[in-house]
N, CA, C and O atoms as a GROMACS GRO file, in nm:
protein
  384
    1MET      N    1  -1.752  -0.147  -1.120
    1MET     CA    2  -1.752  -0.158  -0.977
    1MET      C    3  -1.800  -0.297  -0.937
    1MET      O    4  -1.906  -0.341  -0.978
    2ARG      N    5  -1.720  -0.364  -0.856
    2ARG     CA    6  -1.755  -0.499  -0.813
    2ARG      C    7  -1.810  -0.496  -0.671
    2ARG      O    8  -1.766  -0.416  -0.588
    3ASN      N    9  -1.904  -0.582  -0.645
    3ASN     CA   10  -1.957  -0.593  -0.510
    3ASN      C   11  -1.907  -0.717  -0.438
    3ASN      O   12  -1.923  -0.728  -0.317
    4ILE      N   13  -1.848  -0.809  -0.511
    4ILE     CA   14  -1.797  -0.932  -0.452
    4ILE      C   15  -1.655  -0.955  -0.503
    4ILE      O   16  -1.629  -0.944  -0.623
    5LEU      N   17  -1.564  -0.985  -0.412
    5LEU     CA   18  -1.426  -1.014  -0.448
    5LEU      C   19  -1.396  -1.158  -0.411
    5LEU      O   20  -1.424  -1.202  -0.299
    6TYR      N   21  -1.340  -1.233  -0.504
    6TYR     CA   22  -1.297  -1.370  -0.480
    6TYR      C   23  -1.145  -1.376  -0.486
    6TYR      O   24  -1.084  -1.313  -0.572
    7PHE      N   25  -1.084  -1.449  -0.394
    7PHE     CA   26  -0.942  -1.474  -0.405
    7PHE      C   27  -0.910  -1.609  -0.342
    7PHE      O   28  -0.988  -1.663  -0.263
    8LYS      N   29  -0.795  -1.662  -0.378
    8LYS     CA   30  -0.755  -1.793  -0.332
    8LYS      C   31  -0.655  -1.778  -0.219
    8LYS      O   32  -0.558  -1.703  -0.230
    9GLN      N   33  -0.680  -1.849  -0.111
    9GLN     CA   34  -0.587  -1.847   0.002
    9GLN      C   35  -0.580  -1.988   0.059
    9GLN      O   36  -0.682  -2.046   0.095
   10ASN      N   37  -0.461  -2.042   0.067
   10ASN     CA   38  -0.441  -2.178   0.120
   10ASN      C   39  -0.532  -2.279   0.051
   10ASN      O   40  -0.596  -2.362   0.117
   11ASN      N   41  -0.538  -2.272  -0.082
   11ASN     CA   42  -0.618  -2.362  -0.164
   11ASN      C   43  -0.768  -2.351  -0.140
   11ASN      O   44  -0.844  -2.439  -0.182
   12ASN      N   45  -0.813  -2.244  -0.075
   12ASN     CA   46  -0.955  -2.219  -0.056
   12ASN      C   47  -0.993  -2.093  -0.133
   12ASN      O   48  -0.914  -1.999  -0.140
   13ILE      N   49  -1.112  -2.090  -0.190
   13ILE     CA   50  -1.162  -1.971  -0.255
   13ILE      C   51  -1.234  -1.888  -0.150
   13ILE      O   52  -1.329  -1.934  -0.087
   14ILE      N   53  -1.188  -1.765  -0.131
   14ILE     CA   54  -1.245  -1.675  -0.032
   14ILE      C   55  -1.333  -1.574  -0.106
   14ILE      O   56  -1.293  -1.519  -0.208
   15LYS      N   57  -1.451  -1.552  -0.055
   15LYS     CA   58  -1.547  -1.459  -0.114
   15LYS      C   59  -1.569  -1.346  -0.015
   15LYS      O   60  -1.604  -1.370   0.101
   16ILE      N   61  -1.550  -1.222  -0.060
   16ILE     CA   62  -1.572  -1.106   0.025
   16ILE      C   63  -1.678  -1.020  -0.040
   16ILE      O   64  -1.660  -0.970  -0.150
   17LYS      N   65  -1.789  -1.004   0.028
   17LYS     CA   66  -1.897  -0.920  -0.025
   17LYS      C   67  -1.869  -0.774   0.009
   17LYS      O   68  -1.812  -0.742   0.113
   18GLY      N   69  -1.910  -0.686  -0.082
   18GLY     CA   70  -1.901  -0.543  -0.058
   18GLY      C   71  -1.765  -0.483  -0.089
   18GLY      O   72  -1.746  -0.363  -0.069
   19CYS      N   73  -1.671  -0.562  -0.138
   19CYS     CA   74  -1.538  -0.510  -0.169
   19CYS      C   75  -1.536  -0.456  -0.311
   19CYS      O   76  -1.573  -0.525  -0.406
   20GLU      N   77  -1.494  -0.334  -0.324
   20GLU     CA   78  -1.485  -0.273  -0.456
   20GLU      C   79  -1.340  -0.241  -0.490
   20GLU      O   80  -1.293  -0.272  -0.599
   21ASN      N   81  -1.272  -0.178  -0.399
   21ASN     CA   82  -1.133  -0.138  -0.422
   21ASN      C   83  -1.053  -0.176  -0.300
   21ASN      O   84  -1.052  -0.105  -0.199
   22MET      N   85  -0.986  -0.288  -0.310
   22MET     CA   86  -0.911  -0.334  -0.194
   22MET      C   87  -0.801  -0.425  -0.238
   22MET      O   88  -0.827  -0.503  -0.330
   23PRO      N   89  -0.685  -0.426  -0.187
   23PRO     CA   90  -0.635  -0.324  -0.096
   23PRO      C   91  -0.575  -0.207  -0.174
   23PRO      O   92  -0.555  -0.214  -0.295
   24HIS      N   93  -0.546  -0.100  -0.101
   24HIS     CA   94  -0.474   0.014  -0.159
   24HIS      C   95  -0.341   0.026  -0.085
   24HIS      O   96  -0.338   0.025   0.038
   25ILE      N   97  -0.233   0.037  -0.160
   25ILE     CA   98  -0.100   0.053  -0.103
   25ILE      C   99  -0.057   0.197  -0.128
   25ILE      O  100  -0.058   0.244  -0.242
   26GLN      N  101  -0.020   0.267  -0.022
   26GLN     CA  102   0.026   0.405  -0.035
   26GLN      C  103   0.172   0.412   0.006
   26GLN      O  104   0.210   0.367   0.114
   27VAL      N  105   0.254   0.467  -0.083
   27VAL     CA  106   0.398   0.479  -0.059
   27VAL      C  107   0.433   0.626  -0.056
   27VAL      O  108   0.392   0.703  -0.143
   28SER      N  109   0.509   0.666   0.045
   28SER     CA  110   0.558   0.803   0.055
   28SER      C  111   0.710   0.801   0.046
   28SER      O  112   0.777   0.724   0.114
   29LEU      N  113   0.762   0.887  -0.040
   29LEU     CA  114   0.906   0.891  -0.068
   29LEU      C  115   0.956   1.035  -0.072
   29LEU      O  116   0.878   1.128  -0.088
   30TYR      N  117   1.087   1.051  -0.058
   30TYR     CA  118   1.147   1.179  -0.090
   30TYR      C  119   1.135   1.200  -0.241
   30TYR      O  120   1.136   1.102  -0.316
   31PRO      N  121   1.124   1.323  -0.287
   31PRO     CA  122   1.121   1.350  -0.431
   31PRO      C  123   1.252   1.309  -0.498
   31PRO      O  124   1.356   1.296  -0.433
   32GLY      N  125   1.246   1.290  -0.630
   32GLY     CA  126   1.368   1.265  -0.706
   32GLY      C  127   1.369   1.137  -0.785
   32GLY      O  128   1.456   1.118  -0.870
   33ARG      N  129   1.276   1.050  -0.760
   33ARG     CA  130   1.271   0.926  -0.838
   33ARG      C  131   1.184   0.948  -0.961
   33ARG      O  132   1.081   1.015  -0.955
   34ASP      N  133   1.229   0.892  -1.073
   34ASP     CA  134   1.154   0.914  -1.198
   34ASP      C  135   1.033   0.822  -1.206
   34ASP      O  136   1.019   0.726  -1.130
   35ASP      N  137   0.945   0.853  -1.301
   35ASP     CA  138   0.821   0.777  -1.317
   35ASP      C  139   0.846   0.631  -1.350
   35ASP      O  140   0.769   0.544  -1.308
   36GLU      N  141   0.949   0.603  -1.424
   36GLU     CA  142   0.980   0.464  -1.458
   36GLU      C  143   1.009   0.381  -1.334
   36GLU      O  144   0.960   0.269  -1.320
   37LEU      N  145   1.088   0.436  -1.243
   37LEU     CA  146   1.120   0.365  -1.119
   37LEU      C  147   0.996   0.351  -1.031
   37LEU      O  148   0.974   0.246  -0.971
   38LYS      N  149   0.915   0.457  -1.024
   38LYS     CA  150   0.792   0.450  -0.944
   38LYS      C  151   0.696   0.345  -0.999
   38LYS      O  152   0.636   0.270  -0.922
   39ASN      N  153   0.682   0.339  -1.130
   39ASN     CA  154   0.595   0.238  -1.191
   39ASN      C  155   0.646   0.098  -1.165
   39ASN      O  156   0.567   0.008  -1.137
   40LYS      N  157   0.776   0.079  -1.174
   40LYS     CA  158   0.835  -0.052  -1.147
   40LYS      C  159   0.810  -0.092  -1.002
   40LYS      O  160   0.774  -0.207  -0.974
   41MET      N  161   0.830   0.001  -0.911
   41MET     CA  162   0.807  -0.028  -0.769
   41MET      C  163   0.660  -0.061  -0.744
   41MET      O  164   0.631  -0.156  -0.671
   42ALA      N  165   0.568   0.014  -0.803
   42ALA     CA  166   0.425  -0.012  -0.786
   42ALA      C  167   0.388  -0.151  -0.836
   42ALA      O  168   0.313  -0.223  -0.771
   43LYS      N  169   0.441  -0.188  -0.952
   43LYS     CA  170   0.413  -0.321  -1.007
   43LYS      C  171   0.468  -0.431  -0.917
   43LYS      O  172   0.402  -0.533  -0.896
   44GLU      N  173   0.588  -0.411  -0.863
   44GLU     CA  174   0.648  -0.511  -0.774
   44GLU      C  175   0.566  -0.526  -0.645
   44GLU      O  176   0.545  -0.637  -0.597
   45LEU      N  177   0.522  -0.413  -0.590
   45LEU     CA  178   0.438  -0.420  -0.470
   45LEU      C  179   0.308  -0.495  -0.498
   45LEU      O  180   0.266  -0.581  -0.420
   46LYS      N  181   0.247  -0.462  -0.610
   46LYS     CA  182   0.123  -0.529  -0.650
   46LYS      C  183   0.145  -0.679  -0.668
   46LYS      O  184   0.066  -0.760  -0.620
   47ASN      N  185   0.252  -0.716  -0.738
   47ASN     CA  186   0.284  -0.858  -0.759
   47ASN      C  187   0.308  -0.931  -0.627
   47ASN      O  188   0.271  -1.047  -0.613
   48THR      N  189   0.371  -0.863  -0.531
   48THR     CA  190   0.397  -0.925  -0.401
   48THR      C  191   0.267  -0.953  -0.328
   48THR      O  192   0.252  -1.059  -0.267
   49ILE      N  193   0.173  -0.859  -0.333
   49ILE     CA  194   0.042  -0.880  -0.269
   49ILE      C  195  -0.030  -0.997  -0.336
   49ILE      O  196  -0.088  -1.082  -0.267
   50VAL      N  197  -0.027  -1.001  -0.468
   50VAL     CA  198  -0.090  -1.111  -0.541
   50VAL      C  199  -0.028  -1.244  -0.498
   50VAL      O  200  -0.099  -1.340  -0.468
   51GLU      N  201   0.104  -1.249  -0.495
   51GLU     CA  202   0.176  -1.372  -0.463
   51GLU      C  203   0.158  -1.415  -0.317
   51GLU      O  204   0.134  -1.533  -0.290
   52LYS      N  205   0.170  -1.322  -0.224
   52LYS     CA  206   0.170  -1.358  -0.083
   52LYS      C  207   0.031  -1.373  -0.022
   52LYS      O  208   0.012  -1.453   0.070
   53ILE      N  209  -0.067  -1.297  -0.073
   53ILE     CA  210  -0.200  -1.299  -0.013
   53ILE      C  211  -0.302  -1.366  -0.104
   53ILE      O  212  -0.402  -1.420  -0.057
   54GLY      N  213  -0.276  -1.363  -0.235
   54GLY     CA  214  -0.366  -1.428  -0.328
   54GLY      C  215  -0.480  -1.342  -0.376
   54GLY      O  216  -0.574  -1.392  -0.436
   55ILE      N  217  -0.473  -1.213  -0.350
   55ILE     CA  218  -0.576  -1.121  -0.397
   55ILE      C  219  -0.556  -1.096  -0.546
   55ILE      O  220  -0.441  -1.081  -0.588
   56PRO      N  221  -0.661  -1.092  -0.625
   56PRO     CA  222  -0.645  -1.068  -0.769
   56PRO      C  223  -0.583  -0.931  -0.796
   56PRO      O  224  -0.614  -0.833  -0.729
   57LYS      N  225  -0.495  -0.926  -0.895
   57LYS     CA  226  -0.426  -0.800  -0.926
   57LYS      C  227  -0.522  -0.688  -0.963
   57LYS      O  228  -0.491  -0.571  -0.943
   58GLU      N  229  -0.638  -0.723  -1.017
   58GLU     CA  230  -0.736  -0.623  -1.057
   58GLU      C  231  -0.794  -0.548  -0.936
   58GLU      O  232  -0.851  -0.440  -0.952
   59ALA      N  233  -0.781  -0.605  -0.817
   59ALA     CA  234  -0.838  -0.544  -0.697
   59ALA      C  235  -0.739  -0.455  -0.622
   59ALA      O  236  -0.776  -0.393  -0.523
   60ILE      N  237  -0.615  -0.447  -0.669
   60ILE     CA  238  -0.509  -0.377  -0.596
   60ILE      C  239  -0.476  -0.245  -0.665
   60ILE      O  240  -0.456  -0.240  -0.786
   61SER      N  241  -0.469  -0.140  -0.585
   61SER     CA  242  -0.425  -0.010  -0.636
   61SER      C  243  -0.304   0.036  -0.556
   61SER      O  244  -0.286  -0.002  -0.441
   62VAL      N  245  -0.222   0.120  -0.620
   62VAL     CA  246  -0.100   0.171  -0.557
   62VAL      C  247  -0.089   0.320  -0.587
   62VAL      O  248  -0.110   0.363  -0.700
   63SER      N  249  -0.057   0.398  -0.484
   63SER     CA  250  -0.028   0.540  -0.506
   63SER      C  251   0.109   0.571  -0.447
   63SER      O  252   0.152   0.510  -0.349
   64ILE      N  253   0.176   0.666  -0.509
   64ILE     CA  254   0.309   0.708  -0.463
   64ILE      C  255   0.307   0.860  -0.449
   64ILE      O  256   0.271   0.932  -0.541
   65GLU      N  257   0.348   0.906  -0.333
   65GLU     CA  258   0.349   1.049  -0.303
   65GLU      C  259   0.491   1.092  -0.268
   65GLU      O  260   0.559   1.028  -0.188
   66ASP      N  261   0.533   1.202  -0.328
   66ASP     CA  262   0.662   1.262  -0.293
   66ASP      C  263   0.640   1.362  -0.180
   66ASP      O  264   0.551   1.446  -0.187
   67ILE      N  265   0.722   1.351  -0.076
   67ILE     CA  266   0.718   1.445   0.036
   67ILE      C  267   0.860   1.498   0.055
   67ILE      O  268   0.955   1.420   0.064
   68GLU      N  269   0.873   1.628   0.062
   68GLU     CA  270   1.004   1.689   0.081
   68GLU      C  271   1.070   1.637   0.208
   68GLU      O  272   1.002   1.612   0.307
   69ALA      N  273   1.202   1.621   0.204
   69ALA     CA  274   1.277   1.562   0.315
   69ALA      C  275   1.251   1.634   0.447
   69ALA      O  276   1.235   1.570   0.551
   70GLU      N  277   1.248   1.767   0.442
   70GLU     CA  278   1.231   1.843   0.567
   70GLU      C  279   1.090   1.828   0.626
   70GLU      O  280   1.070   1.858   0.744
   71ASP      N  281   0.994   1.781   0.548
   71ASP     CA  282   0.857   1.762   0.594
   71ASP      C  283   0.821   1.617   0.619
   71ASP      O  284   0.716   1.587   0.675
   72PHE      N  285   0.907   1.527   0.578
   72PHE     CA  286   0.871   1.385   0.572
   72PHE      C  287   0.832   1.329   0.709
   72PHE      O  288   0.722   1.276   0.724
   73GLU      N  289   0.919   1.339   0.805
   73GLU     CA  290   0.894   1.277   0.935
   73GLU      C  291   0.766   1.331   0.998
   73GLU      O  292   0.683   1.253   1.046
   74ASN      N  293   0.748   1.462   1.000
   74ASN     CA  294   0.628   1.520   1.061
   74ASN      C  295   0.501   1.482   0.985
   74ASN      O  296   0.398   1.455   1.046
   75THR      N  297   0.509   1.480   0.852
   75THR     CA  298   0.392   1.443   0.771
   75THR      C  299   0.347   1.301   0.801
   75THR      O  300   0.228   1.277   0.820
   76ILE      N  301   0.440   1.209   0.804
   76ILE     CA  302   0.406   1.069   0.830
   76ILE      C  303   0.356   1.050   0.973
   76ILE      O  304   0.257   0.981   0.995
   77GLN      N  305   0.424   1.112   1.069
   77GLN     CA  306   0.381   1.100   1.209
   77GLN      C  307   0.239   1.156   1.226
   77GLN      O  308   0.158   1.097   1.297
   78ASP      N  309   0.210   1.270   1.162
   78ASP     CA  310   0.075   1.327   1.170
   78ASP      C  311  -0.029   1.233   1.111
   78ASP      O  312  -0.137   1.216   1.167
   79ARG      N  313   0.003   1.172   0.999
   79ARG     CA  314  -0.091   1.077   0.938
   79ARG      C  315  -0.119   0.958   1.028
   79ARG      O  316  -0.233   0.914   1.040
   80LEU      N  317  -0.014   0.908   1.091
   80LEU     CA  318  -0.033   0.794   1.180
   80LEU      C  319  -0.124   0.829   1.297
   80LEU      O  320  -0.202   0.745   1.342
   81LYS      N  321  -0.116   0.951   1.345
   81LYS     CA  322  -0.200   0.995   1.457
   81LYS      C  323  -0.342   1.028   1.412
   81LYS      O  324  -0.438   0.989   1.478
   82ASN      N  325  -0.356   1.100   1.301
   82ASN     CA  326  -0.484   1.156   1.261
   82ASN      C  327  -0.569   1.066   1.174
   82ASN      O  328  -0.692   1.081   1.174
   83GLU      N  329  -0.511   0.976   1.102
   83GLU     CA  330  -0.587   0.895   1.008
   83GLU      C  331  -0.607   0.752   1.056
   83GLU      O  332  -0.656   0.667   0.982
   84LYS      N  333  -0.570   0.725   1.178
   84LYS     CA  334  -0.586   0.592   1.237
   84LYS      C  335  -0.516   0.484   1.155
   84LYS      O  336  -0.563   0.370   1.147
   85ASN      N  337  -0.403   0.519   1.095
   85ASN     CA  338  -0.322   0.420   1.025
   85ASN      C  339  -0.241   0.342   1.127
   85ASN      O  340  -0.196   0.397   1.228
   86GLU      N  341  -0.223   0.215   1.101
   86GLU     CA  342  -0.143   0.132   1.190
   86GLU      C  343  -0.004   0.117   1.131
   86GLU      O  344   0.012   0.072   1.017
   87LEU      N  345   0.097   0.154   1.209
   87LEU     CA  346   0.235   0.137   1.166
   87LEU      C  347   0.274  -0.008   1.188
   87LEU      O  348   0.272  -0.057   1.302
   88ILE      N  349   0.309  -0.076   1.082
   88ILE     CA  350   0.343  -0.219   1.091
   88ILE      C  351   0.493  -0.239   1.110
   88ILE      O  352   0.535  -0.320   1.194
   89LEU      N  353   0.575  -0.166   1.035
   89LEU     CA  354   0.720  -0.174   1.047
   89LEU      C  355   0.776  -0.036   1.075
   89LEU      O  356   0.751   0.058   1.000
   90GLU      N  357   0.851  -0.023   1.183
   90GLU     CA  358   0.912   0.104   1.217
   90GLU      C  359   1.042   0.124   1.141
   90GLU      O  360   1.107   0.028   1.100
   91SER      N  361   1.079   0.249   1.123
   91SER     CA  362   1.212   0.283   1.071
   91SER      C  363   1.288   0.350   1.185
   91SER      O  364   1.240   0.358   1.298
   92ASP      N  365   1.408   0.399   1.154
   92ASP     CA  366   1.486   0.466   1.257
   92ASP      C  367   1.420   0.594   1.307
   92ASP      O  368   1.446   0.637   1.419
   93TYR      N  369   1.335   0.656   1.225
   93TYR     CA  370   1.276   0.784   1.264
   93TYR      C  371   1.123   0.787   1.260
   93TYR      O  372   1.064   0.884   1.307
   94ILE      N  373   1.058   0.686   1.206
   94ILE     CA  374   0.912   0.677   1.209
   94ILE      C  375   0.876   0.563   1.304
   94ILE      O  376   0.892   0.445   1.270
   95LYS      N  377   0.828   0.601   1.422
   95LYS     CA  378   0.796   0.504   1.526
   95LYS      C  379   0.666   0.544   1.593
   95LYS      O  380   0.625   0.660   1.588
   96GLU      N  381   0.603   0.446   1.656
   96GLU     CA  382   0.481   0.478   1.732
   96GLU      C  383   0.518   0.520   1.871
   96GLU      O  384   0.431   0.551   1.952
   0.00000   0.00000   0.00000
């Protein structure tokens, strides 16, 4: 468990105290994708965060959850309302 996180941003070393597990990326999908594809996607997401933000890969976690198609829209909308998640990019059916 780490109490201090260092990362590089715009050629500056940034120090964040109290960070242990950050960031966490949560992906929700319809069922049907195999573990190999999910692992590849998780690694790509992690690499993108490392590349674009400069956070060390050791500080990034990824989870993938399968949600049945008939429950997907309501499940995500409920999470956005109840868990204080901020929707950054809308889709055709998930909107604020």
